[in-house]
Short mmCIF file of C-alpha atoms in Angstrom, two decimals:
data_model
loop_
_atom_site.label_atom_id
_atom_site.label_comp_id
_atom_site.label_asym_id
_atom_site.label_seq_id
_atom_site.Cartn_x
_atom_site.Cartn_y
_atom_site.Cartn_z
CA UNK A 14 -62.40 14.15 -60.51
CA UNK A 15 -64.26 16.87 -62.00
CA UNK A 16 -63.24 19.98 -62.04
CA UNK A 17 -64.25 22.02 -58.86
CA UNK A 18 -65.93 25.22 -60.45
CA UNK A 19 -67.31 28.14 -58.04
CA UNK A 20 -71.29 29.01 -58.04
CA UNK A 21 -72.74 29.74 -61.28
CA UNK A 22 -69.92 27.97 -63.96
CA UNK A 23 -70.43 24.67 -65.36
CA UNK A 24 -68.57 21.58 -66.37
CA UNK A 25 -68.38 21.24 -70.32
CA UNK A 26 -66.92 18.59 -72.70
CA UNK A 27 -64.20 19.50 -75.51
CA UNK A 28 -66.93 19.18 -78.25
CA UNK A 29 -68.94 21.57 -76.18
CA UNK A 30 -65.71 23.91 -75.77
CA UNK A 31 -65.69 23.99 -79.62
CA UNK A 32 -69.54 24.73 -80.08
CA UNK A 33 -69.02 28.11 -77.80
CA UNK A 34 -69.25 31.09 -80.35
CA UNK A 35 -66.39 33.37 -80.46
CA UNK A 36 -67.34 37.53 -80.40
CA UNK A 37 -66.03 39.40 -83.62
CA UNK A 38 -63.15 41.42 -83.08
CA UNK A 39 -62.69 44.91 -82.78
CA UNK A 40 -60.05 47.99 -83.23
CA UNK A 41 -58.46 47.15 -80.02
CA UNK A 42 -59.86 43.53 -78.81
CA UNK A 43 -59.50 40.22 -80.50
CA UNK A 44 -61.07 37.35 -78.61
CA UNK A 45 -59.65 34.24 -79.07
CA UNK A 46 -61.41 30.96 -79.32
CA UNK A 47 -61.79 28.92 -76.03
CA UNK A 48 -60.79 25.95 -78.01
CA UNK A 49 -58.03 27.65 -79.46
CA UNK A 50 -56.18 28.14 -76.30
CA UNK A 51 -57.07 24.60 -74.89
CA UNK A 52 -55.41 23.01 -78.52
CA UNK A 53 -52.65 24.99 -78.08
CA UNK A 54 -51.64 23.72 -74.49
CA UNK A 55 -52.72 20.08 -75.39
CA UNK A 56 -50.03 20.66 -78.45
CA UNK A 57 -47.45 21.33 -75.81
CA UNK A 58 -47.86 19.18 -73.35
CA UNK A 59 -47.63 16.45 -75.79
CA UNK A 60 -45.13 17.64 -77.66
CA UNK A 61 -43.16 18.22 -74.16
CA UNK A 62 -43.12 14.36 -73.73
CA UNK A 63 -45.87 14.71 -71.00
CA UNK A 64 -49.35 12.72 -70.97
CA UNK A 65 -52.61 13.76 -70.25
CA UNK A 66 -54.20 11.30 -67.72
CA UNK A 67 -57.39 13.29 -68.02
CA UNK A 68 -58.62 16.94 -68.80
CA UNK A 69 -61.70 19.18 -67.33
CA UNK A 70 -63.12 22.34 -68.41
CA UNK A 71 -65.67 24.77 -67.06
CA UNK A 72 -67.41 27.98 -68.64
CA UNK A 73 -68.90 30.97 -66.92
CA UNK A 74 -70.08 34.53 -66.97
CA UNK A 75 -71.04 36.89 -64.89
CA UNK A 76 -74.92 38.52 -64.61
CA UNK A 77 -75.84 39.60 -67.99
CA UNK A 78 -73.07 37.48 -70.09
CA UNK A 79 -73.31 34.74 -72.49
CA UNK A 80 -72.63 31.70 -70.02
CA UNK A 81 -69.26 31.49 -72.07
CA UNK A 82 -67.71 34.14 -71.43
CA UNK A 83 -64.91 32.84 -69.22
CA UNK A 84 -63.11 29.67 -69.36
CA UNK A 85 -61.00 27.66 -67.37
CA UNK A 86 -58.90 24.21 -68.62
CA UNK A 87 -57.27 21.70 -66.16
CA UNK A 88 -54.90 18.54 -67.56
CA UNK A 89 -53.53 16.34 -65.50
CA UNK A 90 -50.36 15.00 -66.18
CA UNK A 91 -49.61 11.36 -65.65
CA UNK A 92 -47.03 11.04 -62.95
CA UNK A 93 -44.63 8.50 -61.11
CA UNK A 94 -46.90 8.66 -57.39
CA UNK A 95 -50.33 7.79 -56.11
CA UNK A 96 -50.92 10.85 -53.90
CA UNK A 97 -50.60 13.94 -56.59
CA UNK A 98 -50.53 14.85 -60.18
CA UNK A 99 -48.45 17.86 -61.98
CA UNK A 100 -51.18 20.06 -63.38
CA UNK A 101 -51.33 22.38 -66.18
CA UNK A 102 -54.35 25.07 -65.82
CA UNK A 103 -55.39 27.44 -68.63
CA UNK A 104 -58.38 30.07 -68.97
CA UNK A 105 -59.25 32.67 -71.72
CA UNK A 106 -62.04 35.43 -71.36
CA UNK A 107 -64.38 36.91 -74.35
CA UNK A 108 -65.73 39.83 -71.91
CA UNK A 109 -62.14 41.18 -71.23
CA UNK A 110 -61.91 40.49 -67.36
CA UNK A 111 -58.68 38.57 -68.44
CA UNK A 112 -55.84 37.56 -70.75
CA UNK A 113 -54.95 34.26 -72.34
CA UNK A 114 -53.10 32.47 -69.67
CA UNK A 115 -51.40 29.20 -68.16
CA UNK A 116 -49.76 28.22 -65.27
CA UNK A 117 -48.83 24.77 -63.80
CA UNK A 118 -49.27 23.59 -60.04
CA UNK A 119 -50.43 20.15 -58.42
CA UNK A 120 -53.68 18.03 -57.90
CA UNK A 121 -53.49 15.95 -54.82
CA UNK A 122 -55.96 13.01 -55.15
CA UNK A 123 -57.33 11.93 -51.88
CA UNK A 124 -58.96 15.51 -51.43
CA UNK A 125 -58.89 16.52 -55.03
CA UNK A 126 -57.41 19.68 -53.97
CA UNK A 127 -55.62 21.99 -56.39
CA UNK A 128 -52.61 24.53 -55.94
CA UNK A 129 -51.03 26.80 -58.63
CA UNK A 130 -47.21 27.32 -58.41
CA UNK A 131 -46.03 30.93 -59.43
CA UNK A 132 -42.84 30.03 -61.78
CA UNK A 133 -43.70 30.82 -65.59
CA UNK A 134 -47.39 32.08 -65.68
CA UNK A 135 -48.18 33.34 -68.89
CA UNK A 136 -50.50 35.68 -69.96
CA UNK A 137 -51.32 37.52 -73.30
CA UNK A 138 -53.64 40.23 -73.88
CA UNK A 139 -56.55 39.79 -76.53
CA UNK A 140 -54.91 42.37 -79.26
CA UNK A 141 -54.02 41.96 -82.44
CA UNK A 142 -51.37 38.63 -83.18
CA UNK A 143 -52.96 37.12 -79.96
CA UNK A 144 -53.28 33.63 -81.10
CA UNK A 145 -49.79 33.49 -82.76
CA UNK A 146 -47.85 35.35 -79.50
CA UNK A 147 -49.87 32.99 -77.28
CA UNK A 148 -48.47 29.86 -78.85
CA UNK A 149 -45.21 31.19 -79.11
CA UNK A 150 -45.73 31.61 -75.26
CA UNK A 151 -46.80 28.48 -74.60
CA UNK A 152 -44.02 26.85 -76.94
CA UNK A 153 -41.49 28.61 -74.25
CA UNK A 154 -43.00 27.16 -71.30
CA UNK A 155 -40.77 24.44 -69.71
CA UNK A 156 -43.30 21.69 -69.04
CA UNK A 157 -40.74 18.87 -67.95
CA UNK A 158 -38.85 21.01 -65.78
CA UNK A 159 -41.81 22.30 -64.28
CA UNK A 160 -42.92 19.02 -63.30
CA UNK A 161 -39.79 17.89 -61.87
CA UNK A 162 -39.74 20.65 -59.90
CA UNK A 163 -43.25 20.35 -58.53
CA UNK A 164 -42.00 16.34 -57.61
CA UNK A 165 -39.47 17.84 -55.71
CA UNK A 166 -41.21 20.58 -53.79
CA UNK A 167 -43.66 18.43 -52.71
CA UNK A 168 -40.86 16.16 -51.82
CA UNK A 169 -39.58 19.15 -49.53
CA UNK A 170 -42.70 20.09 -48.09
CA UNK A 171 -43.48 16.11 -47.05
CA UNK A 172 -39.58 16.15 -45.44
CA UNK A 173 -39.71 19.62 -43.33
CA UNK A 174 -41.45 18.94 -40.02
CA UNK A 175 -43.64 21.89 -38.68
CA UNK A 176 -44.83 22.61 -34.94
CA UNK A 177 -47.78 24.27 -33.72
CA UNK A 178 -45.83 27.61 -33.31
CA UNK A 179 -44.86 27.44 -36.96
CA UNK A 180 -48.04 26.85 -37.90
CA UNK A 181 -49.78 29.83 -36.20
CA UNK A 182 -47.27 32.26 -37.15
CA UNK A 183 -47.99 31.13 -40.94
CA UNK A 184 -51.64 31.61 -40.45
CA UNK A 185 -51.11 35.00 -39.38
CA UNK A 186 -48.50 36.09 -42.23
CA UNK A 187 -51.09 34.25 -44.49
CA UNK A 188 -54.01 36.39 -43.92
CA UNK A 189 -51.62 39.34 -44.39
CA UNK A 190 -50.28 38.14 -47.55
CA UNK A 191 -54.12 37.38 -48.76
CA UNK A 192 -53.83 33.91 -48.86
CA UNK A 193 -56.95 33.52 -47.05
CA UNK A 194 -59.37 36.19 -45.10
CA UNK A 195 -59.25 36.17 -41.44
CA UNK A 196 -62.56 34.51 -41.37
CA UNK A 197 -61.41 31.41 -42.08
CA UNK A 198 -58.51 30.87 -39.77
CA UNK A 199 -60.79 28.69 -37.14
CA UNK A 200 -61.46 26.28 -40.38
CA UNK A 201 -57.77 26.35 -41.01
CA UNK A 202 -56.61 25.58 -37.48
CA UNK A 203 -59.46 22.66 -37.40
CA UNK A 204 -57.53 20.89 -40.86
CA UNK A 205 -54.22 21.15 -39.58
CA UNK A 206 -55.24 20.02 -35.60
CA UNK A 207 -57.52 17.07 -36.84
CA UNK A 208 -57.56 17.26 -40.87
CA UNK A 209 -60.16 15.52 -42.82
CA UNK A 210 -57.88 13.00 -44.43
CA UNK A 211 -55.84 10.48 -42.22
CA UNK A 212 -52.86 11.41 -45.15
CA UNK A 213 -52.51 14.50 -43.52
CA UNK A 214 -52.02 14.05 -39.64
CA UNK A 215 -47.92 14.00 -40.17
CA UNK A 216 -46.57 17.41 -38.40
CA UNK A 217 -44.96 19.01 -41.72
CA UNK A 218 -45.39 21.56 -44.26
CA UNK A 219 -47.04 19.25 -46.71
CA UNK A 220 -50.03 18.87 -44.14
CA UNK A 221 -50.16 22.45 -43.56
CA UNK A 222 -50.09 23.13 -47.13
CA UNK A 223 -53.24 20.76 -47.62
CA UNK A 224 -54.75 22.19 -44.95
CA UNK A 225 -54.73 25.75 -46.85
CA UNK A 226 -55.89 24.00 -49.60
CA UNK A 227 -58.79 22.20 -48.04
CA UNK A 228 -59.64 25.39 -46.75
CA UNK A 229 -59.53 27.19 -49.88
CA UNK A 230 -61.63 24.54 -51.95
CA UNK A 231 -64.43 26.36 -53.87
CA UNK A 232 -62.78 29.28 -54.11
CA UNK A 233 -63.65 31.16 -57.53
CA UNK A 234 -60.99 29.62 -60.32
CA UNK A 235 -60.09 33.51 -60.96
CA UNK A 236 -58.85 33.90 -57.45
CA UNK A 237 -57.34 30.44 -56.49
CA UNK A 238 -54.21 30.88 -58.78
CA UNK A 239 -53.01 33.58 -56.82
CA UNK A 240 -53.83 32.61 -53.69
CA UNK A 241 -52.02 29.35 -54.02
CA UNK A 242 -48.92 30.51 -55.39
CA UNK A 243 -48.59 33.53 -52.56
CA UNK A 244 -49.13 30.33 -50.11
CA UNK A 245 -46.01 28.61 -51.72
CA UNK A 246 -44.06 31.76 -51.69
CA UNK A 247 -44.80 31.43 -47.53
CA UNK A 248 -44.20 27.90 -47.52
CA UNK A 249 -41.03 27.43 -49.38
CA UNK A 250 -38.66 29.16 -46.78
CA UNK A 251 -39.58 26.73 -44.16
CA UNK A 252 -38.42 24.37 -45.79
CA UNK A 253 -35.14 25.81 -47.36
CA UNK A 254 -34.54 26.89 -43.54
CA UNK A 255 -35.07 23.47 -42.37
#
């Protein structure tokens, strides 16, 4: 499966990532090469005893940019189930748009939906010693525990039943919390009532979660992380109160 990128982005290979020219540093801005960010994360994944099934990389820029200013990478980790994978996401920018960062989450195979969790999201601004500091932040990321936690979270989602009334309440709160715009509510309800994939016909939190991620598919990768993190914060209490 390829990485779902928003309009104007391009999928690239690791070799193409290495070929991207990094801008020269200034007194206050020290751009970090995209491939260095990628390699720091790869090394930590392997050092954590996890195996990478595949990886995907994308580059994009706003109008007037080089086309390679902003980078997003995704690593699918080999797991024990066939329906989803634990993933590690990484991003970097050369145009000061955002810090070098990494986070984790899940990717559902049947629909290629992607969602990020909120724990241990790390960021490091492009200032002096960014390479050393980012590498240390990544080394402190407890990937093995996060992978186990993601598996338990999804199991809880599958085990927690959800009524139409609860889904409707969740939909309104998700608009209030910026998970999705109000204009997307009809699409969300359609995915809940008649999902594109039969795997999500069960009336549980997992089906609702995938209705959301189906609607959010194609969202700018700069925004998807925050939206799905907020979604987790809304649905987790439903499992804890069940």
